[in-house]
Coordinates of C-alpha atoms in Angstrom, one line a residue:
M1 CA -13.4 -4.4 29.5
S2 CA -12.1 -6.1 26.5
F3 CA -9.4 -3.4 26.0
C4 CA -8.0 -4.1 29.5
Q5 CA -7.9 -7.9 28.7
V6 CA -5.6 -6.9 25.8
R7 CA -3.7 -4.0 27.3
G8 CA -3.6 -5.3 30.9
E9 CA -4.4 -1.9 32.3
R10 CA -6.3 1.3 31.5
P11 CA -5.0 2.5 28.0
R12 CA -2.7 5.6 28.0
W13 CA -1.3 7.4 25.0
V14 CA 2.0 9.3 25.3
L15 CA 1.7 12.6 23.3
M16 CA 4.9 14.4 22.6
V17 CA 6.1 17.7 21.1
P18 CA 9.5 18.2 19.5
Q19 CA 12.2 20.2 21.2
Q20 CA 15.0 22.3 19.7
D21 CA 18.1 20.2 19.7
E22 CA 20.7 19.5 17.0
E23 CA 22.6 16.6 18.6
G24 CA 21.6 13.0 18.2
P25 CA 18.2 11.5 17.5
P26 CA 15.1 13.8 17.7
L27 CA 14.3 15.1 21.2
Y28 CA 10.8 15.2 22.5
R29 CA 9.0 16.0 25.7
K30 CA 5.6 15.0 26.9
S31 CA 2.9 17.4 25.8
D32 CA 0.9 19.5 28.3
P33 CA -2.3 17.5 29.0
D34 CA -4.3 20.7 29.5
H35 CA -3.3 22.2 26.2
P36 CA -6.1 22.4 23.7
E37 CA -4.0 20.7 21.0
T38 CA -3.3 17.8 23.3
R39 CA -7.0 17.5 24.3
A40 CA -8.1 17.5 20.7
V41 CA -5.8 14.6 19.8
E42 CA -6.9 12.8 23.0
E43 CA -10.5 13.2 21.8
I44 CA -9.6 11.7 18.5
L45 CA -7.8 8.7 20.1
S46 CA -10.8 8.1 22.4
Q47 CA -13.3 7.5 19.5
D48 CA -14.6 4.0 19.4
Y49 CA -13.3 3.1 16.0
I50 CA -9.8 4.4 16.7
R51 CA -9.8 2.8 20.1
S52 CA -10.6 -0.5 18.3
M53 CA -7.5 -0.1 16.1
L54 CA -5.3 0.9 19.0
K55 CA -6.6 -2.3 20.7
V56 CA -5.5 -4.3 17.7
G57 CA -2.1 -2.6 18.0
W58 CA -1.8 -3.7 21.6
A59 CA -2.9 -7.2 20.6
Y60 CA -0.1 -7.2 18.0
Q61 CA 2.3 -6.2 20.8
N62 CA 1.3 -9.2 22.9
F63 CA 1.5 -11.5 19.9
L64 CA 5.1 -10.4 19.2
A65 CA 6.1 -10.5 22.9
R66 CA 5.1 -14.2 23.1
R67 CA 7.6 -14.8 20.3
G68 CA 10.5 -13.3 22.2
E69 CA 10.3 -9.8 20.8
N70 CA 9.8 -6.8 23.0
P71 CA 8.2 -4.1 20.8
H72 CA 7.4 -0.9 22.6
P73 CA 3.9 0.6 22.0
P74 CA 4.1 3.5 19.6
Y75 CA 4.0 7.1 20.8
F76 CA 2.3 10.0 19.1
A77 CA 4.2 13.1 18.3
L78 CA 2.5 16.4 17.7
R79 CA 3.5 19.3 15.4
A80 CA 5.5 17.3 12.9
S81 CA 6.5 19.0 9.7
D82 CA 6.2 15.7 7.8
P83 CA 3.5 13.3 9.0
R84 CA 4.9 9.8 8.9
P85 CA 6.0 7.0 11.1
A86 CA 9.5 7.0 12.5
A87 CA 11.7 5.0 15.0
G88 CA 14.3 6.1 17.5
F89 CA 14.1 9.3 19.6
R90 CA 15.0 10.8 23.0
L91 CA 12.4 11.7 25.6
L92 CA 12.9 14.5 28.0
D93 CA 11.0 13.8 31.3
D94 CA 9.6 16.3 33.8
K95 CA 12.8 16.3 35.8
G96 CA 15.0 17.2 32.8
V97 CA 16.4 13.7 32.4
V98 CA 16.8 12.5 28.8
R99 CA 15.9 8.9 28.1
S100 CA 17.1 7.3 24.9
M101 CA 14.5 5.1 23.0
P102 CA 16.4 3.9 19.9
R103 CA 13.9 1.1 18.9
T104 CA 10.6 2.7 19.8
F105 CA 8.3 3.8 17.0
Y106 CA 6.3 7.0 17.0
V107 CA 3.6 8.4 14.8
Q108 CA 4.3 12.0 13.7
L109 CA 1.1 14.0 13.4
F110 CA 0.9 17.2 11.5
T111 CA -1.1 19.2 14.1
G112 CA 0.4 22.6 13.1
A113 CA 2.1 25.1 15.3
E114 CA 0.8 26.2 18.7
R115 CA -0.8 29.3 17.3
E116 CA -2.0 27.8 14.0
P117 CA -3.4 24.4 14.7
V118 CA -4.5 22.1 11.9
P119 CA -8.2 21.4 11.8
R120 CA -9.1 18.3 13.8
A121 CA -10.6 16.5 10.8
E122 CA -7.3 16.7 8.9
V123 CA -5.5 15.1 11.9
E124 CA -8.1 12.4 12.3
S125 CA -8.2 11.6 8.5
I126 CA -4.5 10.6 8.4
L127 CA -3.9 9.2 11.9
L128 CA -4.7 5.6 11.2
H129 CA -2.7 5.7 8.0
E130 CA 0.5 6.5 9.8
Y131 CA -0.4 4.3 12.8
G132 CA -0.9 1.4 10.3
H133 CA 2.6 1.9 8.9
V134 CA 4.0 1.4 12.5
L135 CA 2.0 -1.8 12.9
L136 CA 3.3 -3.1 9.6
F137 CA 6.9 -2.2 10.6
Q138 CA 6.5 -4.1 13.9
L139 CA 4.9 -7.1 12.4
A140 CA 7.4 -7.5 9.5
G141 CA 10.4 -6.5 11.6
L142 CA 12.2 -3.3 10.7
Q143 CA 15.3 -5.3 9.6
A144 CA 13.3 -7.6 7.3
L145 CA 11.3 -4.7 5.8
S146 CA 14.4 -2.5 5.3
E147 CA 16.0 -5.3 3.3
M148 CA 13.0 -5.6 0.9
P149 CA 13.9 -4.1 -2.5
R150 CA 12.5 -0.7 -3.3
P151 CA 13.8 0.2 -6.8
Y152 CA 11.2 2.8 -7.8
T153 CA 13.0 6.2 -7.6
R154 CA 10.1 8.6 -8.2
M155 CA 7.3 9.8 -5.9
H156 CA 4.6 7.2 -5.2
L157 CA 1.0 7.8 -6.0
C158 CA -2.0 5.6 -5.6
R159 CA -2.6 5.3 -9.3
T160 CA 1.0 4.6 -10.4
A161 CA 2.8 1.3 -10.6
T162 CA 5.9 1.6 -8.4
D163 CA 7.4 -1.6 -6.9
Y164 CA 6.1 -4.5 -4.8
T165 CA 7.4 -3.1 -1.4
N166 CA 6.0 0.4 -1.9
A167 CA 2.7 -1.0 -3.0
L168 CA 2.4 -3.2 0.1
N169 CA 3.5 -0.5 2.5
E170 CA 1.4 2.4 1.1
G171 CA -1.5 0.2 0.1
W172 CA -1.7 -1.0 3.8
G173 CA -1.7 2.6 5.0
I174 CA -4.1 3.9 2.4
H175 CA -6.8 1.4 3.2
F176 CA -6.9 2.8 6.7
E177 CA -7.8 6.2 5.3
C178 CA -10.8 4.7 3.6
I179 CA -11.8 2.9 6.8
T180 CA -11.5 6.2 8.7
R181 CA -13.9 7.9 6.3
D182 CA -16.3 4.9 6.6
L183 CA -16.3 4.9 10.4
S184 CA -15.7 8.4 11.7
P185 CA -18.6 10.1 13.4
S186 CA -17.3 13.4 12.1
E187 CA -19.2 14.7 9.1
E188 CA -16.1 16.8 8.2
V189 CA -13.9 13.6 8.0
R190 CA -16.6 11.7 6.0
S191 CA -16.8 14.6 3.5
I192 CA -13.0 14.6 2.8
G193 CA -12.5 13.5 -0.7
D194 CA -15.8 15.1 -1.9
F195 CA -15.8 17.6 -4.8
D196 CA -14.2 20.9 -3.7
P197 CA -14.5 23.9 -6.0
R198 CA -11.7 25.9 -4.3
P199 CA -8.4 26.4 -6.2
W200 CA -6.6 24.6 -3.4
S201 CA -8.3 21.4 -4.3
H202 CA -6.2 21.1 -7.5
F203 CA -3.0 20.8 -5.4
L204 CA -1.4 17.4 -6.0
T205 CA -1.8 16.1 -2.5
E206 CA -5.5 17.0 -2.5
E207 CA -6.0 15.4 -5.8
E208 CA -4.2 12.3 -4.5
R209 CA -6.3 12.1 -1.4
R210 CA -9.5 12.5 -3.4
A211 CA -8.3 9.7 -5.7
R212 CA -7.5 7.4 -2.8
L213 CA -10.8 7.9 -0.9
N214 CA -13.0 7.5 -3.9
G215 CA -10.9 5.1 -6.0
V216 CA -10.0 2.4 -3.5
P217 CA -13.6 1.4 -2.5
A218 CA -14.4 1.3 -6.2
N219 CA -11.3 -0.7 -7.1
A220 CA -10.7 2.0 -9.7
F221 CA -6.9 1.5 -10.2
I222 CA -6.9 -1.8 -12.1
C223 CA -6.7 -0.1 -15.5
E224 CA -3.6 1.2 -17.4
P225 CA -3.0 4.9 -17.3
L226 CA -3.8 6.5 -20.6
D227 CA -0.7 7.3 -22.7
A228 CA 0.1 10.9 -21.9
A229 CA 1.3 11.4 -25.5
K230 CA -2.4 11.1 -26.6
L231 CA -3.4 14.0 -24.3
S232 CA -3.2 17.5 -25.6
S233 CA -1.8 18.9 -22.3
A234 CA 1.1 16.5 -22.4
T235 CA 3.8 18.6 -24.1
G236 CA 7.3 19.7 -23.3
P237 CA 10.4 17.8 -22.2
V238 CA 10.2 14.1 -21.3
T239 CA 10.4 14.8 -17.6
D240 CA 7.3 17.0 -17.8
R241 CA 5.4 14.3 -19.7
L242 CA 6.4 11.7 -17.1
V243 CA 5.0 13.9 -14.4
Y244 CA 1.8 14.4 -16.4
Q245 CA 1.5 10.7 -17.0
A246 CA 1.7 10.0 -13.2
T247 CA -0.5 12.8 -12.0
C248 CA -3.3 13.4 -14.6
G249 CA -5.3 10.5 -13.3
V250 CA -6.8 9.5 -16.7
A251 CA -7.0 5.7 -17.2
D252 CA -8.0 3.6 -20.2
P253 CA -11.1 2.0 -18.9
A254 CA -10.9 -1.0 -21.3
K255 CA -7.2 -1.9 -20.7
L256 CA -6.2 -3.8 -17.5
R257 CA -2.8 -3.4 -15.9
P258 CA -0.3 -6.3 -16.5
P259 CA 0.2 -8.8 -13.7
Q260 CA 3.3 -7.1 -12.2
G261 CA 1.6 -3.7 -12.6
M262 CA -1.3 -4.8 -10.5
L263 CA 0.8 -5.9 -7.6
S264 CA 3.1 -2.8 -7.9
C265 CA 0.1 -0.4 -7.7
E266 CA -0.6 0.8 -4.1
G267 CA -4.2 1.7 -5.1
V268 CA -4.9 -1.9 -6.1
V269 CA -3.2 -3.3 -3.0
A270 CA -5.2 -0.9 -0.8
A271 CA -8.4 -2.0 -2.5
L272 CA -7.5 -5.6 -1.7
F273 CA -6.9 -4.8 2.0
Y274 CA -10.1 -2.7 2.1
R275 CA -12.1 -5.6 0.7
I276 CA -10.6 -8.2 3.0
V277 CA -11.3 -6.4 6.3
R278 CA -14.9 -5.5 5.2
D279 CA -15.7 -9.0 4.0
P280 CA -18.5 -10.6 6.1
H281 CA -17.0 -14.1 5.8
I282 CA -13.5 -13.0 6.8
R283 CA -14.9 -11.1 9.8
Q284 CA -17.2 -13.8 11.1
S285 CA -15.0 -16.8 10.5
R286 CA -13.3 -17.5 13.8
A287 CA -10.0 -19.3 14.5
S288 CA -9.4 -21.4 17.6
S289 CA -9.4 -19.9 21.1
E290 CA -5.7 -20.7 21.3
F291 CA -5.1 -18.4 18.4
Y292 CA -6.7 -15.5 20.1
S293 CA -5.0 -16.2 23.4
Q294 CA -1.7 -15.1 21.7
F295 CA -3.1 -11.6 21.5
L296 CA -4.2 -11.2 25.1
A297 CA -2.4 -9.6 28.0
P298 CA -0.3 -12.3 29.9
R299 CA -2.6 -12.2 33.0
A300 CA -5.9 -12.0 31.2
K301 CA -8.4 -14.6 32.3
V302 CA -11.2 -15.4 29.8
T303 CA -12.9 -18.6 28.9
D304 CA -13.3 -17.7 25.2
A305 CA -10.4 -15.6 24.0
G306 CA -12.1 -15.0 20.6
S307 CA -15.0 -13.2 22.3
V308 CA -12.7 -10.4 23.3
F309 CA -12.5 -9.2 19.7
S310 CA -15.1 -7.7 17.4
P311 CA -15.6 -9.1 13.9
R312 CA -13.5 -6.3 12.4
E313 CA -10.8 -6.8 15.0
N314 CA -10.9 -10.5 14.2
A315 CA -10.1 -9.8 10.5
Y316 CA -7.1 -7.6 11.5
L317 CA -5.7 -10.2 13.9
K318 CA -5.8 -12.9 11.2
L319 CA -4.2 -10.5 8.7
G320 CA -1.6 -9.5 11.3
A321 CA -0.6 -13.1 12.0
A322 CA -0.3 -13.8 8.3
L323 CA 1.7 -10.6 7.6
H324 CA 4.1 -11.5 10.4
S325 CA 4.7 -15.0 9.0
A326 CA 4.8 -14.1 5.3
L327 CA 7.1 -11.0 5.5
R328 CA 9.6 -12.7 7.8
E329 CA 9.8 -16.0 5.9
D330 CA 8.8 -15.6 2.3
Q331 CA 11.7 -13.3 1.2
S332 CA 12.2 -13.3 -2.6
A333 CA 12.7 -10.5 -5.0
D334 CA 10.2 -11.9 -7.5
L335 CA 7.5 -13.0 -5.0
P336 CA 5.5 -9.9 -4.2
P337 CA 4.9 -9.6 -0.5
T338 CA 1.2 -9.0 -1.1
L339 CA 1.0 -12.3 -2.9
A340 CA 3.0 -14.1 -0.1
L341 CA 0.6 -12.7 2.4
I342 CA -2.5 -14.0 0.6
Y343 CA -1.0 -17.4 0.2
R344 CA 0.2 -17.6 3.8
Y345 CA -3.2 -16.4 5.0
G346 CA -4.9 -19.2 3.1
E347 CA -2.5 -21.8 4.6
M348 CA -3.0 -20.5 8.2
F349 CA -6.8 -20.1 8.0
G350 CA -8.2 -23.0 6.0
A351 CA -11.8 -22.0 6.5
D352 CA -11.0 -18.6 4.8
R353 CA -8.8 -19.9 2.0
R354 CA -11.4 -20.0 -0.7
R355 CA -12.7 -16.6 0.2
I356 CA -9.4 -14.8 0.4
Y357 CA -8.2 -16.3 -2.9
R358 CA -11.5 -15.2 -4.5
L359 CA -11.0 -11.6 -3.1
F360 CA -7.5 -11.5 -4.6
L361 CA -8.5 -12.8 -8.0
E362 CA -11.5 -10.5 -8.2
T363 CA -9.5 -7.4 -7.1
T364 CA -6.8 -8.1 -9.6
A365 CA -9.3 -8.9 -12.4
L366 CA -7.9 -12.4 -12.9
V367 CA -4.9 -11.0 -14.9
T368 CA -2.3 -12.8 -12.7
I369 CA -3.7 -16.2 -13.6
C370 CA -5.8 -16.0 -16.8
R371 CA -4.4 -15.0 -20.2
Q372 CA -7.9 -14.4 -21.5
A373 CA -8.8 -11.9 -18.8
P374 CA -7.6 -8.6 -20.5
S375 CA -9.3 -9.3 -23.8
L376 CA -12.5 -10.5 -22.2
Y377 CA -12.5 -7.4 -19.9
R378 CA -12.0 -5.2 -22.9
K379 CA -14.9 -6.9 -24.7
M380 CA -17.2 -6.4 -21.7
H381 CA -16.3 -2.7 -21.7
Y382 CA -17.0 -2.3 -25.4
Q383 CA -20.4 -4.0 -25.1
G384 CA -21.4 -2.1 -21.9
S385 CA -20.4 1.3 -23.3
R386 CA -22.6 0.7 -26.3
G387 CA -25.6 -0.6 -24.5
L388 CA -25.4 -4.2 -25.9
A389 CA -27.2 -5.7 -23.0
E390 CA -27.7 -9.3 -24.3
S391 CA -24.1 -9.5 -25.6
L392 CA -22.8 -8.2 -22.2
R393 CA -24.8 -10.7 -20.3
K394 CA -23.3 -13.6 -22.3
T395 CA -19.8 -12.2 -22.0
G396 CA -20.4 -11.8 -18.3
E397 CA -21.2 -15.5 -18.1
E398 CA -17.9 -16.2 -19.8
W399 CA -16.2 -14.1 -17.2
E400 CA -17.9 -15.9 -14.3
D401 CA -16.9 -19.3 -15.8
L402 CA -13.3 -18.0 -16.1
R403 CA -13.3 -16.8 -12.5
Q404 CA -14.6 -20.1 -11.2
H405 CA -12.0 -22.0 -13.3
A406 CA -9.2 -19.7 -12.0
L407 CA -10.3 -20.2 -8.4
K408 CA -10.4 -23.9 -8.8
Q409 CA -6.9 -23.9 -10.3
A410 CA -5.6 -21.7 -7.5
L411 CA -7.0 -23.9 -4.7
Q412 CA -5.3 -27.0 -6.2
S413 CA -1.7 -25.6 -6.2
T414 CA 0.7 -25.8 -3.3
D415 CA 3.0 -23.0 -4.7
P416 CA 2.1 -19.4 -4.2
L417 CA 3.2 -18.2 -7.7
Q418 CA 1.5 -21.1 -9.4
A419 CA -1.6 -20.9 -7.3
L420 CA -2.3 -17.2 -7.7
A421 CA 0.1 -15.7 -10.3
P422 CA 1.5 -18.1 -12.9
R423 CA 1.6 -15.2 -15.4
L424 CA 3.6 -12.9 -13.1
G425 CA 7.2 -13.8 -14.0
R426 CA 10.4 -12.1 -13.0
Q427 CA 10.7 -8.3 -12.9
L428 CA 12.8 -6.6 -15.6
W429 CA 14.1 -3.4 -14.0
L430 CA 16.1 -0.8 -15.9
Q431 CA 18.0 2.3 -14.8
N432 CA 18.4 5.2 -17.2
D433 CA 21.5 7.1 -16.1
E434 CA 21.0 9.7 -18.8
L435 CA 17.6 10.8 -17.4
M436 CA 17.6 12.2 -13.9
V437 CA 14.4 12.7 -12.1
P438 CA 13.4 14.4 -8.7
S439 CA 12.2 12.2 -5.9
A440 CA 9.0 14.4 -5.5
Y441 CA 7.1 16.1 -8.3
W442 CA 7.3 19.6 -6.7
L443 CA 11.1 19.5 -6.4
R444 CA 13.2 21.2 -9.0
E445 CA 16.4 19.2 -8.3
A446 CA 16.6 16.1 -10.5
N447 CA 19.0 14.0 -8.4
Q448 CA 18.4 10.4 -9.2
P449 CA 18.3 8.2 -12.3
L450 CA 14.9 7.1 -13.6
T451 CA 14.1 3.5 -13.0
M452 CA 11.3 1.4 -14.5
N453 CA 10.1 -2.2 -14.6
V454 CA 9.5 -3.0 -18.2
N455 CA 6.9 -5.6 -17.1
A456 CA 4.8 -2.9 -15.4
A457 CA 5.8 0.5 -16.9
P458 CA 3.2 2.7 -18.7
A459 CA 3.7 3.9 -22.2
Q460 CA 5.3 7.2 -21.3
D461 CA 7.9 5.6 -19.2
L462 CA 8.8 3.3 -22.0
Q463 CA 9.1 6.2 -24.4
S464 CA 11.6 7.9 -22.1
V465 CA 14.2 5.6 -23.6
E466 CA 15.9 7.4 -26.5
G467 CA 14.8 6.0 -29.8
L468 CA 11.8 4.1 -28.4
D469 CA 8.8 5.8 -30.0
G470 CA 5.0 5.5 -29.5
Q471 CA 4.6 2.7 -31.9
M472 CA 7.3 0.6 -30.2
A473 CA 5.8 1.3 -26.8
A474 CA 2.4 0.2 -28.1
R475 CA 3.9 -3.1 -29.4
I476 CA 5.6 -3.7 -26.1
M477 CA 2.3 -3.2 -24.2
Q478 CA 0.4 -5.4 -26.7
R479 CA 2.8 -8.3 -26.4
R480 CA 3.1 -7.8 -22.6
E481 CA -0.7 -8.2 -22.4
A482 CA -0.6 -11.4 -24.3
L483 CA 2.4 -12.9 -22.5
G484 CA 2.0 -11.5 -19.0
H485 CA 5.7 -10.5 -18.9
F486 CA 9.0 -10.5 -20.7
T487 CA 11.8 -12.8 -19.4
C488 CA 14.8 -10.7 -20.6
I489 CA 15.8 -7.9 -23.0
E490 CA 16.3 -10.4 -25.8
H491 CA 12.8 -11.8 -25.3
L492 CA 11.5 -8.2 -25.3
Q493 CA 13.4 -7.4 -28.6
K494 CA 12.0 -10.6 -30.3
E495 CA 8.4 -10.1 -29.3
A496 CA 8.2 -6.3 -29.8
H497 CA 10.5 -6.2 -32.9
L498 CA 12.7 -3.5 -31.5
P499 CA 15.6 -2.1 -33.6
R500 CA 19.2 -3.0 -32.6
E501 CA 20.1 0.4 -31.3
V502 CA 17.1 0.6 -28.9
T503 CA 17.9 -3.0 -27.7
G504 CA 21.5 -1.9 -27.0
R505 CA 20.3 1.0 -24.9
L506 CA 17.9 -1.3 -22.9
K507 CA 20.7 -3.7 -22.3
Q508 CA 22.9 -0.9 -21.0
M509 CA 20.1 0.3 -18.7
R510 CA 19.7 -3.3 -17.4
R511 CA 23.4 -3.4 -16.6
S512 CA 23.2 0.0 -14.9
F513 CA 20.4 -1.3 -12.6
S514 CA 22.2 -4.5 -11.7
R515 CA 25.3 -2.6 -10.6
A516 CA 23.6 -0.5 -8.0
P517 CA 21.2 -2.7 -6.0
A518 CA 22.1 -1.2 -2.6
R519 CA 20.5 2.2 -3.4
Y520 CA 17.1 0.4 -3.9
L521 CA 16.7 -1.0 -0.4
M522 CA 14.0 0.7 1.7
R523 CA 15.3 3.7 3.6

């Protein structure tokens, strides 16, 4: 009943299969409803927890329509070679007429070929991730999202610091994978991410999925990656060491990421979203009935609009409204969209402000606001690893006092950066035109220059600069921890005591980056 009040009618999903055609946008036709592959996907879509998220998607459509936008509900495409969201296609109807749908999103699902279908559990495990991307694109507006800077040129992984836009986009999608494993009635889906002794489990994408599903709920990505130079396997040319740094998955458990590194890491952002939508206070705290009326079908007649939505749906509606507002209005290269979202959410839902600020500060281990956080965290790790229970208890009390002080400070400010991230600072991106890297780790062709943000980069990235050795990288990271960020290359040189020739190369890399901003917009 509640679905019809949002949708306005019985829900229908349009499932499509690609057609051979080399002209214009991709061509699809509706799938055969009696085909086993179609029925399998229909069964996945009919599960209660997925229906609930599809209902949230329809609610977002109503919300946007009331603001003069006319978003089309997303379609689902089967047999995609690359599972991802996309926009713009042509649809071949039963009479052979081709209809152009240039602004309509569709979710490409990798269901295999007709004779070799992919196991249902594999399709279900990724469906909400890709559907979540579509919802984000619609809420943010494709134009606004496409204009957000995306300067990181290498493959994104949940454990790497990329850039603010990638972290938001992929962190939002990844948290849906974890929600899927929590809620799916399928034992096969719930077991994805468990230890697998087969050789195939060492493939990069399998390692990545295991890291996501186990690391996000545990908030395991807040620590710096261990310097690959300290690992015996990290040998060979610099490009190989960069790959090993990004894919080995070994972190220093006593060393927190710097502020910009936290908000550039999709694993950290995913953990934040995961905690928000599972938080009892966020779920149970209700806005006004007028707020929920925005998400209902135009002709829906209900006395209490909020009663139409479950506690989990309630959390997603509030997040969706805050995402829409923050990503369309708070456009700044140095204001992370995740931070803008948290601040805007607190403004819109005053009853949740204290709670969502606390979730943000706890997930990011206070590093964006407290200078003492990294050293105190390291102290707790040292005491805990040596079984010093009494010392750990006292340091834990210091940490709690620091958290309470940070939360009080955040609640008193009216500026998002000063409230939640006074230590964040401006990004310091460099482009190394002398070091070409591939866009994915399994590609042999190195076709784009390496980029890095000095205020978030791990040690091995820093050492990719000619003449910048391990000792210099260690000094950079030590001063970065103390300061939070470097304001410019001259500031970096002064604080880390870099030689003149290295500083000259860094300045040239900074100039190279500033000359090519267009390539770093989202594509």
